[in-house]
Short mmCIF file of C-alpha atoms in Angstrom, two decimals:
data_model
loop_
_atom_site.label_atom_id
_atom_site.label_comp_id
_atom_site.label_asym_id
_atom_site.label_seq_id
_atom_site.Cartn_x
_atom_site.Cartn_y
_atom_site.Cartn_z
CA UNK C 1 -297.67 295.88 -99.65
CA UNK C 2 -298.61 299.13 -99.17
CA UNK C 3 -295.97 301.12 -101.02
CA UNK C 4 -293.97 304.04 -99.35
CA UNK C 5 -295.50 307.12 -101.10
CA UNK C 6 -298.98 305.86 -99.91
CA UNK C 7 -297.95 305.81 -96.21
CA UNK C 8 -296.21 309.16 -96.76
CA UNK C 9 -299.52 310.48 -98.12
CA UNK C 10 -301.25 309.40 -95.18
CA UNK C 11 -299.25 310.75 -92.90
CA UNK C 12 -299.04 313.93 -94.93
CA UNK C 13 -302.58 313.97 -94.61
CA UNK C 14 -302.41 314.14 -90.95
CA UNK C 15 -299.88 315.99 -89.97
CA UNK C 16 -300.22 318.32 -92.60
CA UNK C 17 -303.08 318.48 -94.13
CA UNK C 18 -305.03 318.63 -90.61
CA UNK C 19 -306.92 315.15 -91.68
CA UNK C 20 -308.81 314.61 -88.80
CA UNK C 21 -311.85 312.72 -87.45
CA UNK C 22 -313.79 315.30 -86.57
CA UNK C 23 -316.28 313.52 -83.23
CA UNK C 24 -316.85 310.39 -82.31
CA UNK C 25 -320.67 310.56 -80.64
CA UNK C 26 -322.12 308.19 -78.44
CA UNK C 27 -326.20 308.13 -79.57
CA UNK C 28 -328.30 307.93 -76.09
CA UNK C 29 -331.74 307.17 -76.21
CA UNK C 30 -333.51 308.65 -73.37
CA UNK C 31 -336.72 307.15 -73.81
CA UNK C 32 -336.78 304.88 -70.73
CA UNK C 33 -336.28 308.26 -68.82
CA UNK C 34 -339.10 309.70 -68.21
CA UNK C 35 -340.71 310.26 -64.53
CA UNK C 36 -343.71 312.19 -63.51
CA UNK C 37 -341.18 313.22 -60.63
CA UNK C 38 -338.24 315.40 -62.13
CA UNK C 39 -336.32 314.86 -59.57
CA UNK C 40 -336.42 311.35 -60.19
CA UNK C 41 -336.15 311.87 -64.47
CA UNK C 42 -333.09 313.91 -63.85
CA UNK C 43 -331.38 311.20 -61.55
CA UNK C 44 -332.18 308.21 -64.48
CA UNK C 45 -331.45 310.55 -67.39
CA UNK C 46 -327.62 310.97 -65.15
CA UNK C 47 -327.41 307.39 -65.00
CA UNK C 48 -327.91 306.39 -67.68
CA UNK C 49 -325.74 308.80 -69.52
CA UNK C 50 -322.64 308.47 -67.20
CA UNK C 51 -323.18 304.24 -67.54
CA UNK C 52 -323.16 303.62 -70.99
CA UNK C 53 -320.83 306.66 -71.75
CA UNK C 54 -318.34 305.88 -69.07
CA UNK C 55 -315.59 305.02 -71.91
CA UNK C 56 -315.76 306.56 -74.57
CA UNK C 57 -313.38 309.29 -73.89
CA UNK C 58 -310.96 306.65 -73.08
CA UNK C 59 -311.29 304.54 -76.09
CA UNK C 60 -311.48 307.84 -78.29
CA UNK C 61 -307.92 308.15 -76.87
CA UNK C 62 -306.46 304.65 -77.05
CA UNK C 63 -307.64 304.71 -80.56
CA UNK C 64 -305.82 308.32 -81.55
CA UNK C 65 -302.66 307.16 -80.39
CA UNK C 66 -302.82 303.89 -81.53
CA UNK C 67 -304.10 305.23 -85.48
CA UNK C 68 -301.91 307.86 -85.01
CA UNK C 69 -305.25 309.70 -86.04
CA UNK C 70 -306.59 312.94 -84.15
CA UNK C 71 -310.25 312.81 -82.48
CA UNK C 72 -310.79 316.13 -81.86
CA UNK C 73 -313.65 315.33 -79.83
CA UNK C 74 -316.01 313.04 -78.56
CA UNK C 75 -319.67 314.41 -78.11
CA UNK C 76 -322.80 312.58 -76.47
CA UNK C 77 -326.79 312.99 -78.36
CA UNK C 78 -330.11 311.88 -76.70
CA UNK C 79 -333.42 311.23 -77.62
CA UNK C 80 -334.81 314.53 -77.97
CA UNK C 81 -336.25 316.46 -74.79
CA UNK C 82 -338.78 317.60 -74.54
CA UNK C 83 -340.19 313.91 -75.64
CA UNK C 84 -339.39 312.37 -72.85
CA UNK C 85 -339.01 315.70 -70.53
CA UNK C 86 -342.74 315.85 -71.09
CA UNK C 87 -343.71 312.92 -68.73
CA UNK C 88 -342.67 314.92 -65.22
CA UNK C 89 -344.55 317.51 -63.64
CA UNK C 90 -343.10 320.62 -63.97
CA UNK C 91 -343.17 323.87 -65.83
CA UNK C 92 -339.79 324.51 -66.26
CA UNK C 93 -337.25 322.40 -68.29
CA UNK C 94 -333.41 323.66 -67.56
CA UNK C 95 -333.15 321.27 -65.03
CA UNK C 96 -332.94 318.59 -67.58
CA UNK C 97 -330.30 320.79 -68.79
CA UNK C 98 -328.61 320.82 -65.35
CA UNK C 99 -328.50 316.66 -65.62
CA UNK C 100 -327.12 316.62 -68.92
CA UNK C 101 -324.55 319.21 -68.09
CA UNK C 102 -323.13 317.31 -64.80
CA UNK C 103 -323.48 314.09 -66.98
CA UNK C 104 -321.46 315.55 -69.71
CA UNK C 105 -318.80 317.09 -67.10
CA UNK C 106 -318.78 313.30 -65.30
CA UNK C 107 -317.25 311.20 -68.80
CA UNK C 108 -315.31 314.49 -69.63
CA UNK C 109 -317.31 315.52 -72.64
CA UNK C 110 -317.45 318.70 -74.39
CA UNK C 111 -320.71 318.75 -75.78
CA UNK C 112 -324.18 317.18 -75.78
CA UNK C 113 -326.68 317.22 -77.76
CA UNK C 114 -330.54 316.58 -77.51
CA UNK C 115 -332.22 319.66 -75.41
CA UNK C 116 -334.53 319.30 -78.53
CA UNK C 117 -337.61 319.79 -79.69
CA UNK C 118 -339.47 318.41 -82.83
CA UNK C 119 -341.99 320.69 -83.30
CA UNK C 120 -342.45 320.74 -87.47
CA UNK C 121 -346.48 320.27 -87.40
CA UNK C 122 -347.25 321.65 -84.69
CA UNK C 123 -346.04 322.40 -80.76
CA UNK C 124 -347.50 319.21 -77.51
CA UNK C 125 -347.49 320.69 -74.24
CA UNK C 126 -343.71 319.55 -73.20
CA UNK C 127 -342.77 321.26 -76.86
CA UNK C 128 -343.28 324.45 -75.53
CA UNK C 129 -341.44 324.26 -72.43
CA UNK C 130 -338.44 323.43 -74.09
CA UNK C 131 -338.99 326.15 -76.06
CA UNK C 132 -339.31 328.93 -73.58
CA UNK C 133 -336.30 327.15 -71.20
CA UNK C 134 -333.60 327.37 -73.83
CA UNK C 135 -332.54 330.98 -73.10
CA UNK C 136 -331.72 330.18 -69.68
CA UNK C 137 -330.64 326.35 -70.22
CA UNK C 138 -327.83 327.33 -71.81
CA UNK C 139 -326.71 330.45 -70.56
CA UNK C 140 -326.41 328.23 -67.43
CA UNK C 141 -325.24 324.56 -68.84
CA UNK C 142 -321.34 324.94 -70.95
CA UNK C 143 -322.27 321.55 -72.67
CA UNK C 144 -325.55 321.21 -73.59
CA UNK C 145 -326.47 321.83 -77.41
CA UNK C 146 -329.91 322.98 -77.92
CA UNK C 147 -331.93 322.48 -81.76
CA UNK C 148 -334.87 322.52 -82.56
CA UNK C 149 -336.60 321.37 -85.98
CA UNK C 150 -339.61 323.59 -87.54
CA UNK C 151 -339.91 322.50 -90.99
CA UNK C 152 -340.39 319.59 -93.01
CA UNK C 153 -340.75 318.31 -96.71
CA UNK C 154 -343.84 316.61 -95.51
CA UNK C 155 -344.97 319.40 -93.11
CA UNK C 156 -344.49 322.19 -94.76
CA UNK C 157 -343.24 325.06 -92.16
CA UNK C 158 -344.61 325.70 -88.61
CA UNK C 159 -344.03 329.65 -88.64
CA UNK C 160 -345.17 330.12 -85.02
CA UNK C 161 -342.38 328.37 -84.45
CA UNK C 162 -339.88 330.19 -86.98
CA UNK C 163 -340.75 333.51 -85.00
CA UNK C 164 -340.54 331.95 -81.42
CA UNK C 165 -337.40 330.70 -82.20
CA UNK C 166 -336.35 334.39 -83.88
CA UNK C 167 -337.23 335.77 -80.44
CA UNK C 168 -335.44 332.34 -78.43
CA UNK C 169 -332.25 333.23 -80.61
CA UNK C 170 -332.50 336.50 -79.38
CA UNK C 171 -332.80 335.83 -75.80
CA UNK C 172 -330.46 333.57 -75.79
CA UNK C 173 -328.26 335.83 -76.78
CA UNK C 174 -329.02 338.97 -74.91
CA UNK C 175 -328.75 336.13 -71.54
CA UNK C 176 -324.76 335.60 -72.83
CA UNK C 177 -324.24 339.47 -73.85
CA UNK C 178 -320.56 339.17 -71.56
CA UNK C 179 -319.86 336.66 -73.79
CA UNK C 180 -321.19 338.17 -76.85
CA UNK C 181 -323.42 335.74 -77.35
CA UNK C 182 -322.16 332.45 -76.64
CA UNK C 183 -325.70 330.94 -76.07
CA UNK C 184 -326.51 331.17 -79.79
CA UNK C 185 -323.16 329.09 -80.62
CA UNK C 186 -324.90 326.40 -79.18
CA UNK C 187 -328.79 326.19 -80.62
CA UNK C 188 -329.94 325.22 -84.29
CA UNK C 189 -332.83 326.09 -85.76
CA UNK C 190 -333.65 323.35 -88.33
CA UNK C 191 -335.45 321.43 -91.15
CA UNK C 192 -335.54 318.16 -92.67
CA UNK C 193 -332.96 317.45 -89.56
CA UNK C 194 -331.73 314.04 -89.61
CA UNK C 195 -331.99 311.70 -86.18
CA UNK C 196 -328.09 310.41 -87.05
CA UNK C 197 -325.80 313.47 -87.28
CA UNK C 198 -322.80 313.60 -84.63
CA UNK C 199 -321.82 317.15 -85.04
CA UNK C 200 -322.69 320.39 -82.76
CA UNK C 201 -324.26 321.71 -82.00
CA UNK C 202 -327.56 320.00 -83.61
CA UNK C 203 -326.67 316.50 -82.81
CA UNK C 204 -329.68 314.28 -80.74
CA UNK C 205 -330.58 310.95 -80.98
CA UNK C 206 -333.29 310.55 -83.27
CA UNK C 207 -337.06 308.45 -82.59
CA UNK C 208 -335.58 305.98 -84.42
CA UNK C 209 -332.67 304.64 -83.45
CA UNK C 210 -331.94 301.83 -81.52
CA UNK C 211 -330.37 302.15 -78.07
CA UNK C 212 -327.20 302.62 -77.87
CA UNK C 213 -325.36 303.70 -81.59
CA UNK C 214 -321.63 304.93 -82.48
CA UNK C 215 -321.33 307.99 -85.04
CA UNK C 216 -318.25 309.31 -86.25
CA UNK C 217 -317.84 312.73 -88.43
CA UNK C 218 -314.82 312.90 -90.30
CA UNK C 219 -312.77 316.21 -91.59
CA UNK C 220 -310.43 317.09 -94.03
CA UNK C 221 -310.11 320.32 -95.70
CA UNK C 222 -307.15 320.83 -95.97
CA UNK C 223 -306.70 317.37 -97.61
CA UNK C 224 -309.15 318.50 -100.00
CA UNK C 225 -307.64 321.78 -100.14
CA UNK C 226 -304.46 319.81 -101.66
CA UNK C 227 -305.98 317.34 -103.72
CA UNK C 228 -307.36 320.48 -105.54
CA UNK C 229 -304.59 322.47 -105.68
CA UNK C 230 -302.38 319.64 -107.65
CA UNK C 231 -305.21 319.55 -110.42
CA UNK C 232 -304.50 323.16 -111.10
CA UNK C 233 -306.09 324.29 -114.85
CA UNK C 234 -307.36 320.88 -115.35
CA UNK C 235 -311.41 320.69 -116.76
CA UNK C 236 -314.09 320.10 -113.86
CA UNK C 237 -313.98 316.32 -114.51
CA UNK C 238 -310.58 316.06 -113.52
CA UNK C 239 -311.25 318.33 -110.36
CA UNK C 240 -314.08 316.05 -109.24
CA UNK C 241 -312.61 313.12 -109.99
CA UNK C 242 -309.46 314.44 -107.26
CA UNK C 243 -312.08 315.74 -104.53
CA UNK C 244 -313.82 312.04 -105.10
CA UNK C 245 -310.50 310.03 -104.55
CA UNK C 246 -309.56 312.48 -101.63
CA UNK C 247 -313.55 312.15 -99.90
CA UNK C 248 -312.87 308.47 -100.10
CA UNK C 249 -309.69 308.37 -98.61
CA UNK C 250 -310.51 310.60 -95.28
CA UNK C 251 -314.57 309.12 -94.86
CA UNK C 252 -312.63 305.70 -94.87
CA UNK C 253 -311.01 306.75 -92.20
CA UNK C 254 -313.79 307.31 -90.37
CA UNK C 255 -315.18 303.84 -90.90
CA UNK C 256 -312.43 302.33 -89.51
CA UNK C 257 -312.20 304.49 -86.11
CA UNK C 258 -316.27 304.51 -86.20
CA UNK C 259 -315.86 300.56 -86.47
CA UNK C 260 -313.11 300.09 -84.21
CA UNK C 261 -314.92 302.63 -81.36
CA UNK C 262 -317.72 300.96 -81.76
CA UNK C 263 -316.57 297.66 -80.89
CA UNK C 264 -314.88 298.40 -78.39
CA UNK C 265 -318.12 299.94 -76.26
CA UNK C 266 -320.38 296.65 -77.31
CA UNK C 267 -322.39 299.29 -79.11
CA UNK C 268 -323.54 299.11 -82.85
CA UNK C 269 -321.88 301.07 -85.20
CA UNK C 270 -323.93 303.75 -86.75
CA UNK C 271 -323.12 305.79 -89.61
CA UNK C 272 -320.26 307.37 -90.85
CA UNK C 273 -321.17 311.48 -91.21
CA UNK C 274 -318.76 312.49 -94.19
CA UNK C 275 -318.73 315.95 -94.02
CA UNK C 276 -316.31 318.73 -94.88
CA UNK C 277 -315.63 320.75 -91.60
CA UNK C 278 -313.37 323.58 -91.57
CA UNK C 279 -311.29 325.19 -88.11
CA UNK C 280 -310.55 328.41 -87.62
CA UNK C 281 -306.55 326.96 -87.90
CA UNK C 282 -305.03 328.19 -90.68
CA UNK C 283 -305.65 325.40 -93.67
CA UNK C 284 -308.41 323.76 -92.39
CA UNK C 285 -311.05 326.14 -94.58
CA UNK C 286 -313.50 325.17 -96.80
CA UNK C 287 -313.16 328.44 -98.68
CA UNK C 288 -309.57 328.34 -99.16
CA UNK C 289 -310.57 325.02 -101.24
CA UNK C 290 -313.11 327.37 -103.68
CA UNK C 291 -310.26 329.73 -104.08
CA UNK C 292 -307.90 326.83 -105.03
CA UNK C 293 -310.52 326.01 -107.67
CA UNK C 294 -310.29 329.54 -109.21
CA UNK C 295 -312.13 332.06 -108.02
CA UNK C 296 -310.22 334.75 -106.14
CA UNK C 297 -312.24 335.37 -103.16
CA UNK C 298 -314.90 332.94 -102.23
CA UNK C 299 -318.12 334.71 -102.14
CA UNK C 300 -317.63 335.90 -105.98
CA UNK C 301 -319.73 334.67 -108.78
CA UNK C 302 -319.49 331.17 -109.31
CA UNK C 303 -319.03 330.60 -106.04
CA UNK C 304 -322.03 328.61 -105.75
CA UNK C 305 -321.31 326.32 -108.47
CA UNK C 306 -317.41 325.62 -106.89
CA UNK C 307 -319.35 324.55 -104.24
CA UNK C 308 -321.78 322.04 -105.62
CA UNK C 309 -319.14 320.50 -107.34
CA UNK C 310 -317.31 320.05 -104.08
CA UNK C 311 -320.40 318.75 -102.31
CA UNK C 312 -321.05 316.11 -104.62
CA UNK C 313 -317.66 315.11 -105.18
CA UNK C 314 -317.10 314.94 -101.52
CA UNK C 315 -320.91 312.90 -101.61
CA UNK C 316 -319.61 310.50 -104.14
CA UNK C 317 -315.96 310.06 -102.30
CA UNK C 318 -317.62 309.10 -99.10
CA UNK C 319 -320.43 306.98 -100.00
CA UNK C 320 -317.95 304.44 -101.79
CA UNK C 321 -315.99 304.37 -98.52
CA UNK C 322 -318.34 304.01 -95.87
CA UNK C 323 -321.79 301.23 -96.01
CA UNK C 324 -323.94 304.19 -94.08
CA UNK C 325 -323.35 307.33 -94.61
CA UNK C 326 -325.50 309.75 -93.04
CA UNK C 327 -325.62 312.88 -90.76
CA UNK C 328 -325.72 315.59 -92.46
CA UNK C 329 -323.22 314.62 -95.31
CA UNK C 330 -321.45 317.59 -97.08
CA UNK C 331 -319.29 321.21 -96.71
CA UNK C 332 -319.87 323.21 -93.96
CA UNK C 333 -319.85 326.73 -94.41
CA UNK C 334 -320.13 328.78 -90.66
CA UNK C 335 -318.61 331.33 -90.79
CA UNK C 336 -317.20 331.95 -87.57
CA UNK C 337 -314.83 328.22 -88.27
CA UNK C 338 -313.15 329.26 -91.05
CA UNK C 339 -310.26 331.42 -91.32
CA UNK C 340 -311.04 331.73 -96.03
CA UNK C 341 -314.48 332.49 -94.46
CA UNK C 342 -314.30 335.12 -92.37
CA UNK C 343 -311.59 336.46 -94.83
CA UNK C 344 -314.30 336.65 -97.44
CA UNK C 345 -316.37 338.62 -95.74
CA UNK C 346 -313.56 341.06 -93.64
CA UNK C 347 -312.50 341.39 -98.04
CA UNK C 348 -316.64 342.44 -98.86
CA UNK C 349 -316.12 339.45 -101.56
CA UNK C 350 -319.03 337.45 -98.93
CA UNK C 351 -322.51 339.34 -97.67
CA UNK C 352 -325.67 336.71 -95.95
CA UNK C 353 -327.78 336.87 -99.56
CA UNK C 354 -324.40 334.87 -101.13
CA UNK C 355 -324.78 332.54 -98.20
CA UNK C 356 -328.13 331.47 -98.65
CA UNK C 357 -327.76 331.04 -102.09
CA UNK C 358 -324.68 329.03 -101.27
CA UNK C 359 -326.93 327.07 -98.77
CA UNK C 360 -329.10 325.53 -101.64
CA UNK C 361 -326.40 323.32 -102.78
CA UNK C 362 -324.27 321.97 -99.51
CA UNK C 363 -324.97 321.24 -96.00
CA UNK C 364 -325.67 322.59 -94.01
CA UNK C 365 -327.50 326.03 -93.60
CA UNK C 366 -326.31 329.45 -92.33
CA UNK C 367 -324.35 328.94 -89.69
CA UNK C 368 -322.15 330.39 -86.99
CA UNK C 369 -322.82 333.66 -88.44
CA UNK C 370 -322.98 337.44 -86.36
CA UNK C 371 -325.75 339.95 -86.64
CA UNK C 372 -325.69 343.19 -85.20
CA UNK C 373 -326.73 343.22 -81.75
CA UNK C 374 -329.32 345.70 -82.63
CA UNK C 375 -331.12 342.73 -85.60
CA UNK C 376 -335.04 342.00 -84.46
CA UNK C 377 -336.45 339.38 -83.51
CA UNK C 378 -338.68 339.37 -86.37
CA UNK C 379 -335.66 339.62 -88.85
CA UNK C 380 -333.99 337.22 -87.52
CA UNK C 381 -337.05 334.92 -87.67
CA UNK C 382 -337.99 335.80 -91.18
CA UNK C 383 -333.65 334.80 -92.47
CA UNK C 384 -334.75 331.44 -90.49
CA UNK C 385 -337.94 331.23 -92.76
CA UNK C 386 -336.00 331.55 -95.68
CA UNK C 387 -333.54 328.97 -95.07
CA UNK C 388 -335.83 326.47 -94.38
CA UNK C 389 -337.95 326.79 -97.55
CA UNK C 390 -334.61 326.03 -98.94
CA UNK C 391 -334.59 322.80 -97.75
CA UNK C 392 -338.36 322.21 -97.56
CA UNK C 393 -338.69 322.95 -101.37
CA UNK C 394 -335.14 321.50 -101.91
CA UNK C 395 -335.60 318.07 -99.80
CA UNK C 396 -332.44 318.68 -98.01
CA UNK C 397 -331.77 320.01 -94.46
CA UNK C 398 -331.07 322.80 -93.76
CA UNK C 399 -329.97 324.98 -90.06
CA UNK C 400 -329.75 328.00 -88.82
CA UNK C 401 -327.03 329.34 -86.21
CA UNK C 402 -327.51 332.99 -85.19
CA UNK C 403 -325.86 335.32 -83.28
CA UNK C 404 -327.16 338.75 -82.77
CA UNK C 405 -324.14 340.06 -80.60
CA UNK C 406 -325.48 342.02 -78.13
CA UNK C 407 -324.23 345.94 -78.32
CA UNK C 408 -322.20 344.79 -81.47
CA UNK C 409 -322.52 346.91 -84.91
CA UNK C 410 -321.68 345.90 -88.72
CA UNK C 411 -317.81 345.63 -88.92
CA UNK C 412 -316.85 344.20 -85.37
CA UNK C 413 -315.63 340.65 -84.45
CA UNK C 414 -317.84 338.22 -81.86
CA UNK C 415 -314.93 336.21 -80.24
CA UNK C 416 -315.98 332.68 -79.01
CA UNK C 417 -312.26 331.33 -79.12
CA UNK C 418 -311.34 327.39 -79.47
CA UNK C 419 -313.41 325.30 -82.59
CA UNK C 420 -315.99 328.18 -82.54
CA UNK C 421 -313.28 330.92 -83.91
CA UNK C 422 -314.03 334.09 -84.51
CA UNK C 423 -317.07 336.36 -86.50
CA UNK C 424 -317.30 339.12 -87.85
CA UNK C 425 -320.61 340.54 -88.14
CA UNK C 426 -322.24 341.25 -91.33
CA UNK C 427 -325.25 342.95 -92.23
CA UNK C 428 -328.76 342.15 -92.59
CA UNK C 429 -331.46 343.70 -94.71
CA UNK C 430 -332.56 346.98 -93.23
CA UNK C 431 -336.62 347.00 -94.65
CA UNK C 432 -338.80 345.30 -92.82
CA UNK C 433 -340.41 341.17 -92.25
CA UNK C 434 -343.18 342.42 -89.10
CA UNK C 435 -346.15 341.49 -90.72
CA UNK C 436 -345.22 338.66 -92.69
CA UNK C 437 -342.87 336.64 -89.74
CA UNK C 438 -347.02 337.73 -87.30
CA UNK C 439 -349.48 336.05 -90.19
CA UNK C 440 -349.14 332.87 -87.79
CA UNK C 441 -349.69 329.66 -88.65
CA UNK C 442 -348.11 326.91 -90.70
CA UNK C 443 -346.64 327.51 -95.15
CA UNK C 444 -348.00 324.16 -96.27
CA UNK C 445 -346.06 321.58 -97.63
CA UNK C 446 -344.74 321.46 -101.15
CA UNK C 447 -346.27 319.59 -104.03
CA UNK C 448 -343.54 317.43 -105.82
CA UNK C 449 -344.85 317.33 -109.06
CA UNK C 450 -344.63 320.32 -111.47
CA UNK C 451 -340.61 320.62 -110.72
CA UNK C 452 -339.51 323.70 -111.85
CA UNK Y 1 -303.69 299.12 -74.34
CA UNK Y 2 -302.74 295.68 -74.34
CA UNK Y 3 -306.49 294.34 -74.89
CA UNK Y 4 -305.63 295.70 -78.59
CA UNK Y 5 -304.21 293.76 -80.21
CA UNK Y 6 -307.19 290.61 -79.49
CA UNK Y 7 -309.89 292.68 -81.57
CA UNK Y 8 -310.09 293.79 -84.58
CA UNK Y 9 -306.83 295.46 -84.74
CA UNK Y 10 -303.31 293.53 -85.87
CA UNK Y 11 -299.92 293.69 -84.99
CA UNK Y 12 -298.73 295.07 -87.31
CA UNK Y 13 -297.17 298.73 -87.16
CA UNK Y 14 -296.04 301.09 -89.30
CA UNK Y 15 -292.60 303.50 -87.98
CA UNK Y 16 -292.67 306.85 -89.57
CA UNK Y 17 -289.22 308.88 -89.91
CA UNK Y 18 -289.85 312.31 -91.61
CA UNK Y 19 -287.69 315.06 -91.62
CA UNK Y 20 -283.70 315.87 -92.96
CA UNK Y 21 -281.31 313.29 -93.76
CA UNK Y 22 -278.26 312.75 -91.30
CA UNK Y 23 -275.75 309.71 -90.27
CA UNK Y 24 -277.93 306.87 -88.02
CA UNK Y 25 -281.43 307.46 -88.27
CA UNK Y 26 -282.29 303.65 -89.04
CA UNK Y 27 -279.44 302.00 -86.41
CA UNK Y 28 -281.36 304.73 -83.65
CA UNK Y 29 -284.52 303.38 -84.55
CA UNK Y 30 -284.08 299.73 -85.71
CA UNK Y 31 -282.22 299.48 -82.06
CA UNK Y 32 -285.22 300.90 -79.83
CA UNK Y 33 -287.10 297.99 -81.90
CA UNK Y 34 -284.55 294.77 -80.80
CA UNK Y 35 -284.54 295.81 -77.52
CA UNK Y 36 -288.36 295.45 -77.38
CA UNK Y 37 -288.30 292.11 -79.11
CA UNK Y 38 -290.22 293.61 -82.01
CA UNK Y 39 -289.47 291.82 -85.33
CA UNK Y 40 -289.56 294.21 -88.95
CA UNK Y 41 -290.89 293.16 -91.92
CA UNK Y 42 -289.98 295.60 -94.11
CA UNK Y 43 -288.10 298.36 -94.29
CA UNK Y 44 -287.76 301.13 -97.35
CA UNK Y 45 -286.30 305.17 -97.78
CA UNK Y 46 -286.40 307.65 -99.89
CA UNK Y 47 -286.71 311.18 -100.89
CA UNK Y 48 -290.75 312.72 -101.22
CA UNK Y 49 -291.02 315.91 -101.50
CA UNK Y 50 -287.93 317.36 -99.95
CA UNK Y 51 -288.25 315.27 -96.99
CA UNK Y 52 -286.23 312.36 -96.14
CA UNK Y 53 -288.74 309.08 -95.22
CA UNK Y 54 -288.11 305.96 -94.22
CA UNK Y 55 -291.08 303.88 -93.34
CA UNK Y 56 -290.46 300.41 -91.11
CA UNK Y 57 -292.92 297.52 -90.51
CA UNK Y 58 -292.66 295.87 -87.38
CA UNK Y 59 -294.95 293.25 -85.38
CA UNK Y 60 -295.54 293.75 -81.99
CA UNK Y 61 -296.98 290.54 -81.58
CA UNK Y 62 -293.91 289.27 -79.51
CA UNK Y 63 -293.02 293.03 -78.47
CA UNK Y 64 -292.13 293.02 -74.64
CA UNK Y 65 -293.07 296.54 -74.98
CA UNK Y 66 -297.02 298.27 -75.72
CA UNK Y 67 -297.90 300.62 -78.46
CA UNK Y 68 -298.18 303.57 -76.22
CA UNK Y 69 -294.10 302.86 -74.94
CA UNK Y 70 -292.83 302.35 -78.53
CA UNK Y 71 -294.34 305.62 -79.36
CA UNK Y 72 -293.06 307.52 -76.30
CA UNK Y 73 -289.83 305.61 -76.93
CA UNK Y 74 -289.23 307.14 -80.83
CA UNK Y 75 -290.42 310.41 -79.87
CA UNK Y 76 -287.74 310.30 -77.82
CA UNK Y 77 -285.29 309.63 -79.97
CA UNK Y 78 -287.17 311.71 -82.68
CA UNK Y 79 -286.27 315.47 -80.76
CA UNK Y 80 -282.83 313.73 -80.15
CA UNK Y 81 -282.26 313.43 -83.74
CA UNK Y 82 -284.47 316.21 -85.06
CA UNK Y 83 -286.63 314.11 -86.66
CA UNK Y 84 -290.49 312.99 -86.50
CA UNK Y 85 -291.08 309.16 -85.49
CA UNK Y 86 -294.48 307.97 -85.82
CA UNK Y 87 -296.23 304.55 -85.00
CA UNK Y 88 -298.77 303.66 -85.83
CA UNK Y 89 -300.95 300.05 -86.52
CA UNK Y 90 -301.13 299.23 -90.34
CA UNK Y 91 -304.68 299.23 -91.23
CA UNK Y 92 -304.91 303.07 -91.31
CA UNK Y 93 -302.86 303.04 -93.93
CA UNK Y 94 -304.01 300.05 -95.30
CA UNK Y 95 -307.71 300.90 -94.88
CA UNK Y 96 -306.65 304.17 -96.52
CA UNK Y 97 -305.32 303.45 -99.57
CA UNK Y 98 -307.06 299.76 -100.11
CA UNK Y 99 -310.98 298.05 -100.96
#
């Protein structure tokens, strides 16, 4: 029999520490939706998504009521669109984005991911068309998220793609200038992208995946911080143990809800993504966990070590709690979505360079960072190149989601609202990367012996 | 909602009451359960971190109402008494604390 203390702990985690299921994401294969006629292809896409996901939101809401745990988002990920769009005889892929947007709206999900291409080694004609369509697609749709994988440890870094993405990020910001460059919040550039990630904006349904699966993403920075606060002054072993235990409990929720959702929707259960995903809400911050460990501000010396401990302990606890852990699994450090990160930037404790260092030891990367509107496409491409190089060399996923906010300068704020939050515009290095970025070609895949 | 009992989730729920102690809390909650033919399996109360806490394990197997209805009734009573009253399936607690 459960003790009253255990029951109280669960309730406290949900009611006061913002423990929630961040997302139930249905992955849907669209590989059978290709057609030479773009209109027919779009219709097939719409029909398939609305058929398979028709009950997704209702099931999510039922589970939320029964378990008494919030399920914040119900979302959909689909096959990287370039893979099927290239069967269609058309020059513009924007129409596909509209089809995804309509389908997402029809089933009531807030985001649909998979306007994506995998170009880590090179481009097909379809990949090029997809990339070209990204700025317009993100400006004209509400729910569609785009992602592009530009590097892997096995293939190296496609620097042509990196340079192109620098220009696309810039154009996407300009096309959504009236909304502070909101389009860029829906665009992620990856190295070593996972195929089963349920979190937006980088979710898609990978080519090795089944017809349709349910993946869940859990989140509970508040619960972890509370556990860390309870062991103040103890040694690192005790600290790690406290985080592992909490991560275990959080992940169990994801496993339970994911399996229940999969059963009711009659599709296989995929993975639990064991992540600490912050939200702008007070107390739901990864930065505050690091501060609770004993750092005056997130970003000061010691932050990388603190984050490494946190990330590892979360994975260890999470791996114990679920048979199938996948996706991005780790601590997220998106600036705009984390009140503690925002404060650290405002106080001058956290810089772009420190964030880059921190991404070496956590998932995922430089996330939701606002840059001055004057930042050049070359500089954005160079920031992407740096970040994917970290992923490629360290055999991990890294991602970049930058917002060069039109008309904004360092010190200004970019306001997105909701889960996307608000971001202080951060300074970049003033020196040029132009000649490096424009060399063209690929950075070769790294050697895996002689590790230093 | 009603099909929930036929799938993985059992019919046992946990009713939790959090807030300031006052006369008549248990009476109010158990009255709602009795009216709906919901059997109480276990009940305990204590003060945890300055919160009056009551946990009650009940079986919805022969209930006349479903969980959503019960939650609404409990929430209404909770509002009247100035307390937070929740009803959740037992699985969420069991899954979190027992391997």
